Short mmCIF file of C-alpha atoms in Angstrom, two decimals:
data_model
loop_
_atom_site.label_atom_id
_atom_site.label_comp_id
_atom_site.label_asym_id
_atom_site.label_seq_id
_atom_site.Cartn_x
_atom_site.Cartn_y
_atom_site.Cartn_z
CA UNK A 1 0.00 0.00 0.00
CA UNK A 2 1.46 3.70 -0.96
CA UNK A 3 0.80 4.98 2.66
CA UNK A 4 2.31 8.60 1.24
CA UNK A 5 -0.75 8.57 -0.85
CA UNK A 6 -2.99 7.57 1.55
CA UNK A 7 -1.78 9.84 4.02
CA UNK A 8 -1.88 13.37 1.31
CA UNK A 9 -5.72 11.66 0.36
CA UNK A 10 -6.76 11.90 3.64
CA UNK A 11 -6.35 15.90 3.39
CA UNK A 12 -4.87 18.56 6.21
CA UNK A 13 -6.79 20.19 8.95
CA UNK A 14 -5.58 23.33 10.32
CA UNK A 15 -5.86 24.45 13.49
CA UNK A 16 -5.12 27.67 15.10
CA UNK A 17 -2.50 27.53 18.08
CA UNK A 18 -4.87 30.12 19.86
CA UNK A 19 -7.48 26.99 20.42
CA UNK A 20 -4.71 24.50 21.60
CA UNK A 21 -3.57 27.60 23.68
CA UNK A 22 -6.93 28.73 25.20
CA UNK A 23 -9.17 25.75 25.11
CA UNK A 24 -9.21 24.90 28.83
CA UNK A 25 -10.08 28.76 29.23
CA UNK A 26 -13.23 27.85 27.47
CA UNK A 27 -14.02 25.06 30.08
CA UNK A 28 -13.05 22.44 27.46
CA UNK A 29 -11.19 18.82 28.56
CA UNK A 30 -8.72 18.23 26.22
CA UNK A 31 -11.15 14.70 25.20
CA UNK A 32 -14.04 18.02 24.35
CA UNK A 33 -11.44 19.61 22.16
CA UNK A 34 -10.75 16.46 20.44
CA UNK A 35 -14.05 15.49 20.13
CA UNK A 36 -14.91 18.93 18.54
CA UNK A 37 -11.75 19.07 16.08
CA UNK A 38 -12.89 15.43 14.86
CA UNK A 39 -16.24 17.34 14.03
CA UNK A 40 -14.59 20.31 12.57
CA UNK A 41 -12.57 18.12 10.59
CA UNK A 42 -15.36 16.53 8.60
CA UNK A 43 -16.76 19.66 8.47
CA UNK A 44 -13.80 21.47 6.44
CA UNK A 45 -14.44 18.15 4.02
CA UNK A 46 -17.94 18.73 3.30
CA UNK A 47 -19.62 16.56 5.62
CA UNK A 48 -21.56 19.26 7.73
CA UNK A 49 -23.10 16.11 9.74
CA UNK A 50 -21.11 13.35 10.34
CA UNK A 51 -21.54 9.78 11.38
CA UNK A 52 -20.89 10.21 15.30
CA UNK A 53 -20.40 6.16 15.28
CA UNK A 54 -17.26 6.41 13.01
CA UNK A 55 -15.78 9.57 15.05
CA UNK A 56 -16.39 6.89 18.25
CA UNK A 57 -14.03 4.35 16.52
CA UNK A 58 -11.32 7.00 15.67
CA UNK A 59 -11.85 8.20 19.38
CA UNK A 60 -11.80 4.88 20.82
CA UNK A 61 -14.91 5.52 22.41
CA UNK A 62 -18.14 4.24 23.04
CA UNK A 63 -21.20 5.75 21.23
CA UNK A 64 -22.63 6.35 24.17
CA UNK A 65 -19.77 8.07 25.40
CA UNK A 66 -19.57 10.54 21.86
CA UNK A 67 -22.50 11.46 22.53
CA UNK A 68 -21.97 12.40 25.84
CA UNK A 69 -19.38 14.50 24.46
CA UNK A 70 -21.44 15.83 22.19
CA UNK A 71 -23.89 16.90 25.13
CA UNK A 72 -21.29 18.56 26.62
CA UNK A 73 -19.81 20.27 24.23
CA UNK A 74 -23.32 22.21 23.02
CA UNK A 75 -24.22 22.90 26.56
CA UNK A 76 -20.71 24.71 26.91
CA UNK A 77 -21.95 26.60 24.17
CA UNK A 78 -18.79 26.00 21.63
CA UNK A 79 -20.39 24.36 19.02
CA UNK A 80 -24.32 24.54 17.81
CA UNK A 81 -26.57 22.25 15.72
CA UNK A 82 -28.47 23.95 13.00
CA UNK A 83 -31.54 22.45 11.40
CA UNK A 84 -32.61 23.99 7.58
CA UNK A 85 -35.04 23.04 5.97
CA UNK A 86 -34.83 23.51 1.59
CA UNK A 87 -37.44 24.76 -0.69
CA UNK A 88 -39.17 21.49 -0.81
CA UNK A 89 -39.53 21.02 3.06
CA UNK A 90 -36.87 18.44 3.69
CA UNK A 91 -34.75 19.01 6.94
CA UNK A 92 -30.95 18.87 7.30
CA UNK A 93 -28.89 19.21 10.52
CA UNK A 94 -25.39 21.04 10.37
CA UNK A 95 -22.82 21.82 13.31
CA UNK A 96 -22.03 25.34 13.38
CA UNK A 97 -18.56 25.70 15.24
CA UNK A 98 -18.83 30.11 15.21
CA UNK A 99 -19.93 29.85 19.09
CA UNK A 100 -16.36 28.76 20.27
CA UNK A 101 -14.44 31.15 18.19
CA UNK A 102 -16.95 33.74 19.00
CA UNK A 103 -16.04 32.95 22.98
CA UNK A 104 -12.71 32.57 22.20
CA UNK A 105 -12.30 36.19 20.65
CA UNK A 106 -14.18 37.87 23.60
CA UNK A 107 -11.49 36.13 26.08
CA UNK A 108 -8.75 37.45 23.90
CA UNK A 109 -10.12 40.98 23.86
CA UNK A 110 -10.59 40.69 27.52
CA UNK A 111 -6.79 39.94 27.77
CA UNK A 112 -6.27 42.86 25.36
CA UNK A 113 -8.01 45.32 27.86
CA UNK A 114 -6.31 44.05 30.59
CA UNK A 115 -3.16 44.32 29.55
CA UNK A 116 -3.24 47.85 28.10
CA UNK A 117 -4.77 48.60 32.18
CA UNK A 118 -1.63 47.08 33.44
CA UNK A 119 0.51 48.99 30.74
CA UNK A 120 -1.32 52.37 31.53
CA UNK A 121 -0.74 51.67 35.75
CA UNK A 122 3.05 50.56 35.26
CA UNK A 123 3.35 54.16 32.89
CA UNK A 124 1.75 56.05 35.74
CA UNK A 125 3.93 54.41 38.25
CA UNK A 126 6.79 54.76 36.13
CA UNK A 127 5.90 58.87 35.81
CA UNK A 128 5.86 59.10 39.90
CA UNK A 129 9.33 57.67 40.09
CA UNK A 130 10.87 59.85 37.21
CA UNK A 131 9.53 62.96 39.02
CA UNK A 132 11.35 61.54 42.32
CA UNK A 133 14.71 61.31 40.49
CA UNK A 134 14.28 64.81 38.68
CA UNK A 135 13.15 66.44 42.07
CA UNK A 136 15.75 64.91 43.86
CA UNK A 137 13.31 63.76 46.51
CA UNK A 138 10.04 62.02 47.22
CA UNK A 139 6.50 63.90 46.19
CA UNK A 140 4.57 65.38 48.39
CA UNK A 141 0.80 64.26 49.24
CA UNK A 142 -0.18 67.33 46.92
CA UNK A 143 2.26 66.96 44.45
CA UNK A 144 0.70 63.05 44.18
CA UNK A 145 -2.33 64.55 43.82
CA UNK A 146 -1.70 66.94 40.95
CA UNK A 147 -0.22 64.89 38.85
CA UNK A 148 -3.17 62.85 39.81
CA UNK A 149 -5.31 65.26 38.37
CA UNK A 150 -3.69 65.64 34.92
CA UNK A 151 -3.71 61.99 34.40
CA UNK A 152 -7.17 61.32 35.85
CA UNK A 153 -8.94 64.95 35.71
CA UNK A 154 -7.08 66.07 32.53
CA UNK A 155 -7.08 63.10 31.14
CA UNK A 156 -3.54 64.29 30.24
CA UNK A 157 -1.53 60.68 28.71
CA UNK A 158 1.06 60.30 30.87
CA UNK A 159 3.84 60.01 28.26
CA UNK A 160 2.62 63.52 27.38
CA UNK A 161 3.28 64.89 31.14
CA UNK A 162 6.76 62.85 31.04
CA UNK A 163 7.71 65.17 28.30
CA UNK A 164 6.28 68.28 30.25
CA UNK A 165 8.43 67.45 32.72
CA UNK A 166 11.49 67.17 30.87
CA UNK A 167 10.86 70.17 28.64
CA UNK A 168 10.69 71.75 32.46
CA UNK A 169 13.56 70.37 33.62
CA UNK A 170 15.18 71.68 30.35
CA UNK A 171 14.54 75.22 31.63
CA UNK A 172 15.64 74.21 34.84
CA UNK A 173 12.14 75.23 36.29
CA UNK A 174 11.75 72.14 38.56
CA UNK A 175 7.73 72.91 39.23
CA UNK A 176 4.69 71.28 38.84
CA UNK A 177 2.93 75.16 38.05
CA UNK A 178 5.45 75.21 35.08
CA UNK A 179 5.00 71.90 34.01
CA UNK A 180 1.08 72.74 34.29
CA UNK A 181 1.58 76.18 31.94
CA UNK A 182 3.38 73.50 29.22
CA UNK A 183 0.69 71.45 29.40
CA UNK A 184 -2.07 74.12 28.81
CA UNK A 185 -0.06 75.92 25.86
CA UNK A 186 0.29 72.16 24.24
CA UNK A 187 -3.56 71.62 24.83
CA UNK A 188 -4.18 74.77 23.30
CA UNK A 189 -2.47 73.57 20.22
CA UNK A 190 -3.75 70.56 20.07
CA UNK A 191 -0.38 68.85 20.91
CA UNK A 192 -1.53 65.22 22.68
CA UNK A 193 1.56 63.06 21.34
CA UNK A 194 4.94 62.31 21.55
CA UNK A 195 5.40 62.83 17.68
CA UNK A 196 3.46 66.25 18.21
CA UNK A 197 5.74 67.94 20.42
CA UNK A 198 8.85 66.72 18.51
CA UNK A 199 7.10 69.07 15.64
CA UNK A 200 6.53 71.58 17.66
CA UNK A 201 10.16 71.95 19.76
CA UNK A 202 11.65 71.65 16.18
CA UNK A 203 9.43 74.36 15.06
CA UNK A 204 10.25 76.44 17.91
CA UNK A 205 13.96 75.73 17.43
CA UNK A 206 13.82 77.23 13.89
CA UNK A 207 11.77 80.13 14.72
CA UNK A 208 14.58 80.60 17.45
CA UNK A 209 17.51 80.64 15.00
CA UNK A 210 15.78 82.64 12.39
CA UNK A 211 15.07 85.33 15.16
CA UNK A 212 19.26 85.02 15.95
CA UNK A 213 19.93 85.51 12.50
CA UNK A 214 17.68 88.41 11.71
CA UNK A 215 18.87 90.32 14.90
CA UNK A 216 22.64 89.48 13.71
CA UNK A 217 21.83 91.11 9.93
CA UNK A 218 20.32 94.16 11.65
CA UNK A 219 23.21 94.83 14.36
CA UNK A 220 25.87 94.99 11.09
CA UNK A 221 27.12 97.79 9.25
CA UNK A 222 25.57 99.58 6.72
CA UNK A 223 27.42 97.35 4.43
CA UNK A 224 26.51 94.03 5.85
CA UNK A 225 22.93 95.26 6.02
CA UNK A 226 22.83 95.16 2.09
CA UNK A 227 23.32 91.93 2.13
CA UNK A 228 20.73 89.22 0.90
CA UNK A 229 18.98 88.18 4.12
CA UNK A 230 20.49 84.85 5.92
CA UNK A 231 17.94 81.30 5.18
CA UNK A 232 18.66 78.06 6.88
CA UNK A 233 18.50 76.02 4.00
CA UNK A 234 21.90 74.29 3.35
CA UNK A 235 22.39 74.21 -0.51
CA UNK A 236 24.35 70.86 -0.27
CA UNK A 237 22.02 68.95 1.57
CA UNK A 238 19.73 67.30 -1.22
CA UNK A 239 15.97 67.80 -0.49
#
């Protein structure tokens, strides 16, 4: 017998490794998930309602037993049976197998929420502790509490206040009232990201040097003031 034959005849079932990774999450035995991929098996061949005494043979089960399983499985919700009926009133059942990747995805966005709650407390923890090191000492009660109130009041993200305070600290103005006058002027132009105030400090920096260069062309001599004005552009840098 050409068993390489055989075996490529017999066809390839995929399975996701976010099932074989979550399954007992689901309340499934590891003889349910079995019992369920031997369904969705035939099922991805065409047979939408299998023989349940030839799955108990591959099983090694009773049929009493598969259909236990089969009990089980439905009343965990993770796998349906649909009856249609066609235009000339004949019946057919089906399995429908959308209820366990329906639970499955609301576990995973569950997991998704949680984590980004646990990234969002670590930042704010994180922000506390960079503020001790750049005070030099611990926060006070109130000081807690206003920072508090930009994350929680302000609704301020705390990656933006980071950035407050090291604009602050830049300035060597070591207060929360400063920090809280950057944070104001960036809300009032619509600054809420890290990518924003890059823009903006590199906007101010160029506004900066044009200002230096202007007031350099006007403290010259008469000569030097008839001079083409001074641009920024370097004319060997390709654009």
């Amino acid at each position: 017998m050409d068993f390489v034959k055989e075996w490529l005849q017999a066809g390839q079932m995929t399975v996701s490794r976010l099932l074989l990774q979550h399954y007992h999450r689901l309340g499934l035995t590891t003889e349910e998930l079995v019992f369920w991929l031997e369904l969705n098996s035939y099922s991805q061949q065409g047979e939408t309602f299998p023989d349940l005494d030839q799955i108990a043979r591959q099983m090694g089960l009773s049929q009493a037993q598969v259909f236990k399983l089969l009990e089980q499985v439905v009343a965990k919700e993770v796998l349906q049976i649909v009856t249609a009926q066609d235009s000339q009133g004949r019946q057919t059942d089906s399995y429908d197998f959308s209820p366990l990747y329906e639970k499955l995805t609301t576990i995973l966005q569950a997991d998704a929420a949680q984590a980004e709650v646990t990234s969002k407390e670590d930042q704010v923890s994180h922000l506390y502790q960079i503020f001790e090191q750049e005070f030099g000492r611990p926060l006070s009660p109130l000081e807690y509490e206003r920072i508090a109130g930009w994350l929680d009041e302000d609704h301020y993200d705390p990656e933006l206040v980071r950035l407050a305070l090291k604009e602050a600290v830049t300035h060597q103005a070591r207060s929360l009232s400063y920090i809280d006058r950057i944070l104001l002027n960036w809300e009032s132009k619509n600054i809420k990201t890290k990518e924003a105030v890059t823009n903006e400090q590199a906007r101010r920096k160029m506004a900066l040097l044009q200002k230096e260069a202007e007031v350099s062309q006007g403290s010259g001599t008469a000569e030097d003031q008839q001079l083409p004005p001074i641009t920024l552009h370097n004319p060997f840098k390709e654009d």
